[in-house]
XYZ file of C-alpha atoms in Angstrom:
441
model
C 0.000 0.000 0.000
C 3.120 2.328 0.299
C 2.069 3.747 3.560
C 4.554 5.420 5.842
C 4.303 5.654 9.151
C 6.540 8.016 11.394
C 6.564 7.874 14.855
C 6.373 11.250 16.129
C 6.899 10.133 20.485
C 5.092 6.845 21.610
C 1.328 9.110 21.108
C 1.947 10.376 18.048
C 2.307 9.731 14.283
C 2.255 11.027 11.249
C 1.071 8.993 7.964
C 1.944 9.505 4.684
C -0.513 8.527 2.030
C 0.500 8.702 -1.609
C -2.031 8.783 -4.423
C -0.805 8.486 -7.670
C -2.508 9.236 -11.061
C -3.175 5.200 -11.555
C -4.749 5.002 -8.588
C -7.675 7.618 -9.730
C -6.667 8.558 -13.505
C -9.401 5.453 -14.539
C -11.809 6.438 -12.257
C -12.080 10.648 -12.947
C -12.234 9.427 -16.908
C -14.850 7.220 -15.711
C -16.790 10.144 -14.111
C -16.449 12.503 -16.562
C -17.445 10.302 -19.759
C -20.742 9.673 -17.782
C -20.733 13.748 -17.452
C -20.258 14.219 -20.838
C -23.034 12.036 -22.435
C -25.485 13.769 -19.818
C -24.624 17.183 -19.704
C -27.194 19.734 -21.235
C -24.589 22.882 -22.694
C -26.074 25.118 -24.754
C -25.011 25.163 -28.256
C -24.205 21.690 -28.164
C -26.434 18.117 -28.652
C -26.616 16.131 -25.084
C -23.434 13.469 -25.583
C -21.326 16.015 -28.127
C -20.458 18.152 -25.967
C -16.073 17.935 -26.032
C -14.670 16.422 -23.871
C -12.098 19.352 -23.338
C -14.688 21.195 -22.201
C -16.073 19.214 -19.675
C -12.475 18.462 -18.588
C -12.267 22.083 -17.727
C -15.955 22.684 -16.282
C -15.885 19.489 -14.103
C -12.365 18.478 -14.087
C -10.818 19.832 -11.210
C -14.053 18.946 -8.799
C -14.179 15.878 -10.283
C -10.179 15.251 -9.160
C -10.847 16.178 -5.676
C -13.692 14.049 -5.165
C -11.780 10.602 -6.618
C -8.367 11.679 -5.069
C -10.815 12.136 -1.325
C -12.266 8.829 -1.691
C -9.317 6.724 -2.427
C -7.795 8.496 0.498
C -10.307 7.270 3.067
C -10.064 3.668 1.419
C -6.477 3.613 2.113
C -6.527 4.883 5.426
C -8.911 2.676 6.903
C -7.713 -0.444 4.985
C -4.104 0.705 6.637
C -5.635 1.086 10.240
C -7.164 -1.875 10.298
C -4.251 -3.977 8.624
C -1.864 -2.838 10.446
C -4.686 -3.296 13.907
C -3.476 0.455 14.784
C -5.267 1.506 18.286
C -5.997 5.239 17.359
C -8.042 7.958 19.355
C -10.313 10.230 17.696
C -9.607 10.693 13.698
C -6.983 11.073 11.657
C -6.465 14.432 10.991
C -5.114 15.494 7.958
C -1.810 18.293 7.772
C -2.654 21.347 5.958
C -0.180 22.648 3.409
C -0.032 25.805 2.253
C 1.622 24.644 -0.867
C -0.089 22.312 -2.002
C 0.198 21.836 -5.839
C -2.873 19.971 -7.373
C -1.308 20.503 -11.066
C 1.358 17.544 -10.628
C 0.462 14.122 -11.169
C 0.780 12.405 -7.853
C 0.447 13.189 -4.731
C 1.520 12.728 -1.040
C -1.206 13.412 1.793
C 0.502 13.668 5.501
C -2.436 12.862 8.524
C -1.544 13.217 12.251
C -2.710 10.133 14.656
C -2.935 10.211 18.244
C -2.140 6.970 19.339
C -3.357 5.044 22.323
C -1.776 4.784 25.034
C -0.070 1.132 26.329
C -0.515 0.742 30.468
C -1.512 -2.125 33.014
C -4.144 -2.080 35.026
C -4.023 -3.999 37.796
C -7.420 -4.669 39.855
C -5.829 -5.649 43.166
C -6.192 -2.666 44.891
C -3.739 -1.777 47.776
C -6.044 -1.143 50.436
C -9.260 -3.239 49.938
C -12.163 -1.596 48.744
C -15.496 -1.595 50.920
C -18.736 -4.187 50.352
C -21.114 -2.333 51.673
C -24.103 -4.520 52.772
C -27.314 -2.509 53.651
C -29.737 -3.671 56.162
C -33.502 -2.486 57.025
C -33.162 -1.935 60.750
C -35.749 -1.266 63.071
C -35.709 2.193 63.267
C -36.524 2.675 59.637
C -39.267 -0.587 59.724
C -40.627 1.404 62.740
C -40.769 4.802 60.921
C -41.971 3.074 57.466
C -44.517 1.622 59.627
C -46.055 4.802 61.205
C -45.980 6.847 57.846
C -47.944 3.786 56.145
C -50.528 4.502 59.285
C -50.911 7.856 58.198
C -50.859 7.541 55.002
C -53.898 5.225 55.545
C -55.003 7.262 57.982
C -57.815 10.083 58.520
C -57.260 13.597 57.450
C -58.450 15.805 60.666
C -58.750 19.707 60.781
C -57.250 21.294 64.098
C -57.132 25.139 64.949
C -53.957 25.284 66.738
C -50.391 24.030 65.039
C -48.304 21.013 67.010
C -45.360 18.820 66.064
C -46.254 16.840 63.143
C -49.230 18.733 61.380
C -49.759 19.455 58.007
C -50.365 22.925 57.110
C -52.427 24.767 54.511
C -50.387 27.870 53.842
C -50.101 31.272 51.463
C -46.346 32.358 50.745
C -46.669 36.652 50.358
C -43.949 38.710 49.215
C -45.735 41.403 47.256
C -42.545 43.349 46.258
C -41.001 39.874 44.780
C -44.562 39.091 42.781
C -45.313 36.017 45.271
C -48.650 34.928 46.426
C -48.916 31.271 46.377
C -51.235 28.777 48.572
C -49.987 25.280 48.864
C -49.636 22.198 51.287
C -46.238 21.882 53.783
C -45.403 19.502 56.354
C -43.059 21.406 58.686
C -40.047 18.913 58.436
C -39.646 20.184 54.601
C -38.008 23.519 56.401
C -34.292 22.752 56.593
C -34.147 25.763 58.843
C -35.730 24.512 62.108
C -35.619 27.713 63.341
C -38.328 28.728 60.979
C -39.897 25.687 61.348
C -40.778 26.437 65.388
C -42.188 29.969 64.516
C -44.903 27.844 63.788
C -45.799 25.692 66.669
C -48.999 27.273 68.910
C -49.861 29.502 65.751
C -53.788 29.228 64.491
C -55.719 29.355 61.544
C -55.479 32.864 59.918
C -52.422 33.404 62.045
C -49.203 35.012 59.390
C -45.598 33.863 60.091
C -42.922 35.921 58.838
C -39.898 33.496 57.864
C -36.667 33.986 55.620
C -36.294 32.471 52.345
C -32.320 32.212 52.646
C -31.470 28.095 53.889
C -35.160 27.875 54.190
C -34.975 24.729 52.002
C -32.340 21.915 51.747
C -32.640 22.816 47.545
C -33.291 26.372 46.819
C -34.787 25.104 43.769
C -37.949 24.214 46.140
C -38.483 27.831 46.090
C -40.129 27.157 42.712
C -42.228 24.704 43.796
C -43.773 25.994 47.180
C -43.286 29.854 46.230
C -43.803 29.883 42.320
C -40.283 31.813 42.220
C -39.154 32.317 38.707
C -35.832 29.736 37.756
C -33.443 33.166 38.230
C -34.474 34.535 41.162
C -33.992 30.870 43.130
C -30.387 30.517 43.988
C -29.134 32.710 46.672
C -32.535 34.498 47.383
C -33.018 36.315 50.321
C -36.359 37.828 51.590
C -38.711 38.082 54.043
C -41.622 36.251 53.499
C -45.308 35.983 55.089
C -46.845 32.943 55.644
C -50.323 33.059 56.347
C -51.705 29.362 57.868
C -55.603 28.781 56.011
C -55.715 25.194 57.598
C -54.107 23.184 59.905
C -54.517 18.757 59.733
C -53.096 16.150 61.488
C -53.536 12.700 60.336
C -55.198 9.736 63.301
C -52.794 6.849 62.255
C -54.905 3.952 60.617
C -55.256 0.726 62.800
C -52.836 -2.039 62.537
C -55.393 -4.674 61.577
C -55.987 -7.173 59.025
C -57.757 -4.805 56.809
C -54.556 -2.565 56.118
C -52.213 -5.568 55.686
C -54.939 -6.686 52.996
C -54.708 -3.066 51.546
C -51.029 -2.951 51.272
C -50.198 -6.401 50.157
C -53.584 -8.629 48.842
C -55.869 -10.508 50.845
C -54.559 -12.776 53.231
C -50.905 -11.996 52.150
C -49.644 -10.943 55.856
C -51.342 -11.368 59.457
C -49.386 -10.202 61.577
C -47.736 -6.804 62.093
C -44.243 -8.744 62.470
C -44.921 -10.181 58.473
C -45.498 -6.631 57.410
C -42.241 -5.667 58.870
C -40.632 -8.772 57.366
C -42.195 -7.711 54.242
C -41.226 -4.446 54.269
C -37.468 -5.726 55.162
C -37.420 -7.902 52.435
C -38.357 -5.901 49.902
C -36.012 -3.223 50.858
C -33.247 -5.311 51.519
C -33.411 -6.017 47.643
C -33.642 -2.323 46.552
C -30.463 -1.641 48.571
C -28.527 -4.107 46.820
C -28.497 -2.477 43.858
C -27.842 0.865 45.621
C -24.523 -0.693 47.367
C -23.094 -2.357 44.097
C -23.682 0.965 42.466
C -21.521 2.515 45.156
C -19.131 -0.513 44.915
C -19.034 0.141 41.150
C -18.534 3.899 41.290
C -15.228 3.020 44.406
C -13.639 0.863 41.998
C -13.903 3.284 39.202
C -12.283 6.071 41.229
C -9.807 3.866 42.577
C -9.032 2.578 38.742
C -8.816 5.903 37.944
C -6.465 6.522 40.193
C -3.894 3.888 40.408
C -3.936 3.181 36.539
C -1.088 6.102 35.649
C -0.826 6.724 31.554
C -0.214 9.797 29.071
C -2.744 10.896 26.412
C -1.955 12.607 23.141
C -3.582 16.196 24.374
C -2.528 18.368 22.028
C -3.613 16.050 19.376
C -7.530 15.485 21.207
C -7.683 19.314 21.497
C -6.689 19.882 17.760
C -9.360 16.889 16.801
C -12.016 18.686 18.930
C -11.884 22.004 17.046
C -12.603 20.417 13.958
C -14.791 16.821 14.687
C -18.243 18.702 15.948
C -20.449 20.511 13.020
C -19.176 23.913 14.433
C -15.565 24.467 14.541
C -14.394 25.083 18.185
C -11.784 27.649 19.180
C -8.682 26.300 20.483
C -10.000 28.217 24.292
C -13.015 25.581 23.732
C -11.602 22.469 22.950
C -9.537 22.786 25.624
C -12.353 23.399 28.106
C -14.230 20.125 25.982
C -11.016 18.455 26.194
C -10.862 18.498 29.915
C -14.308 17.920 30.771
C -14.033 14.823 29.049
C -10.773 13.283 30.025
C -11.678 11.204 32.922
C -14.066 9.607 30.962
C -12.125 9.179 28.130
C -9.337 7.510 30.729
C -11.788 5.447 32.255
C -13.092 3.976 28.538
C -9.517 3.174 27.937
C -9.385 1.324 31.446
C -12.744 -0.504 30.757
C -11.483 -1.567 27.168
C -8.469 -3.006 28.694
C -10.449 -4.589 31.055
C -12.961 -6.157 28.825
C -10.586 -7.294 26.525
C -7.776 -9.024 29.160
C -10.769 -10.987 30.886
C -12.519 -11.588 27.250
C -15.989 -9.948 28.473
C -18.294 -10.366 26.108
C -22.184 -10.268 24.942
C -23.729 -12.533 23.382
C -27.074 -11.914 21.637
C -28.428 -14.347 24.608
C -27.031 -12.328 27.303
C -29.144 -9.416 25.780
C -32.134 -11.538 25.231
C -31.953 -13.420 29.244
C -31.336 -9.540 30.928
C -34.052 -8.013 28.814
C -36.462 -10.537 29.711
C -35.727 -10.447 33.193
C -36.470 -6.479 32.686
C -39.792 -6.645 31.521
C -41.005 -9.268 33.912
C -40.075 -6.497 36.913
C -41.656 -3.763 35.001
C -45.045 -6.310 33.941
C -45.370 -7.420 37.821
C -45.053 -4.046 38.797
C -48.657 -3.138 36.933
C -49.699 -6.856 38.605
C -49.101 -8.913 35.615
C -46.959 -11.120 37.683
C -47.342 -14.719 35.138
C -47.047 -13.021 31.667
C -46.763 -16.138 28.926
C -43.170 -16.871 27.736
C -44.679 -16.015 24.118
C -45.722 -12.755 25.915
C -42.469 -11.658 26.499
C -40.624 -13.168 24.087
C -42.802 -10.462 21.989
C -42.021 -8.169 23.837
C -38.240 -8.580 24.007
C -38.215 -8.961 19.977
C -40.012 -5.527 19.894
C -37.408 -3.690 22.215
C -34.559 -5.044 20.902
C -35.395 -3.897 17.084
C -34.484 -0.509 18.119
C -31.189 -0.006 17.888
C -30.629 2.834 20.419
C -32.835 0.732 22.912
C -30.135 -2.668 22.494
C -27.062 -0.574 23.039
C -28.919 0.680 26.119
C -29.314 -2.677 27.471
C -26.479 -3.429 26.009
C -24.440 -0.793 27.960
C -26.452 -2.534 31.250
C -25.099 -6.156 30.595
C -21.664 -5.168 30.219
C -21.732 -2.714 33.466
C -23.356 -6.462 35.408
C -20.260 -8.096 33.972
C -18.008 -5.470 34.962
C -19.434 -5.481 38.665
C -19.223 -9.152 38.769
C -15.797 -9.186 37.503
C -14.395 -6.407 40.060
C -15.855 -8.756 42.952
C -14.307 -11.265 41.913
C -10.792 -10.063 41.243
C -11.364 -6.770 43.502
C -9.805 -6.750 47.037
C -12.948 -6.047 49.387
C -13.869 -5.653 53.053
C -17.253 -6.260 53.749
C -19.254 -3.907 56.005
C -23.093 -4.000 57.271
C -24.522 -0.745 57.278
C -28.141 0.809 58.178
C -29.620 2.617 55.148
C -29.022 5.887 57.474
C -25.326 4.860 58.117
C -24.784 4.245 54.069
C -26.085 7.761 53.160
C -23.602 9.336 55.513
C -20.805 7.092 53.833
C -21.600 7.799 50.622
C -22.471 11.553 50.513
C -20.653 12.463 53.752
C -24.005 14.203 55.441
């Protein structure tokens, strides 16, 4: 193929592609016979028209277009021959030079190569299993808010711990008047949150909207403030109370276990709790190997030491999107996107050392398994195998859908793979004690 290849360092490389006039001479004479016996010139008969003429009309266009598409042909036969691991495209070195009148021709292209590294998935220090359990603080508290939630609504005149409140937000100079429904824990400032114990209907509490809420973004929702106006607001605001409710906790009898769970399911208020365990329990699994997951990427991340072509990246980023980037831009692209970019190299390493795979099965089993959770969900809990099979066929025929799913089998393999190979240290948590590890609160 008469290919060069120059290493530039061990990230970068220049290719130099020669196209000579047998490579394309057949196929621009090809192009512009078919030209000439269509075109429509005036003062000539369609298929007389000379060929000099169409030579210089079409000729030059005509070149570029041939000479471009043996170009690519080359290129990626030569890539893939030659099993080059590349990032981004090639891009190709402008010269100012260039003379199209000669006969043959030498293109130059920069690579940016991929980097070679280990990655070694025996971590120093072990990485934590976290293993989340239901305990009874949170059975006992899921219990009581099931009681009122099944409870009875009933209007009181004079606020206490617990109520829920019927309220108007006023701050005429800031445009808000809005009436909606509050519980008083939803106040992250408890200090606000007491000016309203003793207080009766019609009563107004003035309260300040700065750390009111945990998200200032729930200004929007309980105060109608505009998206702007939200972060960093601080005002005085008027609440005036319109109704006051507290809710008399529904009876722990066989009626509400038949509510919650289908006639004859529980009896006792020990099975609910069981119940309730259980099906938490499960939930929290998923929650802990998505922490597990998201440990091991950091600590991949960080132990796995390599070099990427960056100049090269940041010169393919100004020119891969549809608009041109400045060189200020792609920079600021380029580094967003680096530790992902890292961490695709890691997981390609990874995936190909261990030979992780998907087979069209693989898709077919975990997409099944999908749709039966989302089907028993909506109480379809024996759908027909010819059911689903139906449904799986239908899902998978869209091709952003399977690379979806897709994206989920491999991230299952990937988690099953790290705790296997992984160095881990198991530890049983509460739910509570699990937040606090994982967002530090």
């Amino acid at each position: 193929m008469n290919i060069t290849r120059t290493n530039v360092d061990a990230l970068n490389a220049v290719l130099t592609v020669p196209v000579t006039k047998a490579d394309y001479a057949d196929k621009v004479q090809k192009v512009l016979t078919d030209y000439r016996k269509n075109a429509a010139i005036p003062g000539f008969r369609k298929g007389t028209v000379p060929m000099s003429l169409i030579q210089k009309q079409y000729g030059k266009a005509v070149l570029l277009e041939e000479v471009n598409k043996i170009l690519q042909e080359k290129l990626n036969s030569y890539l893939v021959e030659e099993k080059l691991d590349i990032l981004g495209n090639p891009l190709p070195k402008v010269t100012q030079d260039f003379d199209w009148e000669t006969e043959n021709y030498n293109f130059d292209f920069e690579l940016g190569l991929a980097p070679q590294f280990t990655v070694d998935l025996a971590a120093k220090n072990a990485i934590t299993s976290y293993t989340i359990i239901a305990d009874d603080k949170m059975l006992n508290d899921q219990i009581e808010r099931i009681q009122k939630q099944y409870g009875k609504l009933i209007s009181k005149e004079t606020v206490e711990e617990g109520d829920d409140l019927n309220v108007t937000f006023i701050n005429e100079a800031n445009g808000i008047n809005n009436t909606t429904s509050i519980s008083l824990d939803v106040f992250k400032d408890k200090k606000a949150a007491k000016k309203f114990i003793g207080k009766k209907v019609g009563d107004v509490v003035s309260i300040g909207t700065k750390g009111l809420f945990d998200d200032d973004h729930k200004l929007m929702d309980y105060m109608k403030v505009d998206h702007d106006l939200v972060h960093g607001l601080d005002v005085a605001i008027d609440v005036k109370i319109e109704g006051i409710t507290t809710s008399e906790k529904a009876e722990l009898n066989q009626e509400l276990f038949d509510k919650l769970f289908g006639e004859g399911v529980v009896t006792s208020v020990e099975e609910v709790k069981a119940k309730i365990k259980e099906d938490a329990e499960k939930q929290f699994v998923q929650q802990a190997d998505q922490k597990f997951l998201n440990d091991v990427t950091e600590f991949l991340l960080e132990s796995t030491k390599f070099d990427l072509p960056s100049e090269f990246l940041i010169k393919w980023l100004q020119n891969s999107g549809e608009n041109p980037l400045s060189e200020e831009q792609a920079r600021e692209e380029f580094a967003k996107s680096e530790k992902g970019l890292r961490y695709q190299l890691i997981e390609g390493k990874i995936m190909t050392e261990n030979q992780l795979q998907i087979t069209f099965e693989d898709l077919k089993a975990f997409t099944s398994e999908l749709i039966k959770k989302q089907m028993a969900q909506f109480g379809q809990m024996n759908p027909t195998q010819e059911d689903i099979d139906g449904i799986v066929a239908r899902v998978l025929s869209n091709q952003d859908e399977a690379r979806r799913l897709s994206e989920q089998v491999m991230s299952e393999k990937m988690l099953q793979l790290f705790k296997e190979k992984v160095k881990t240290k198991s530890k049983e948590v509460s739910y509570e004690q699990f937040v606090k590890e994982m967002y530090g609160e």
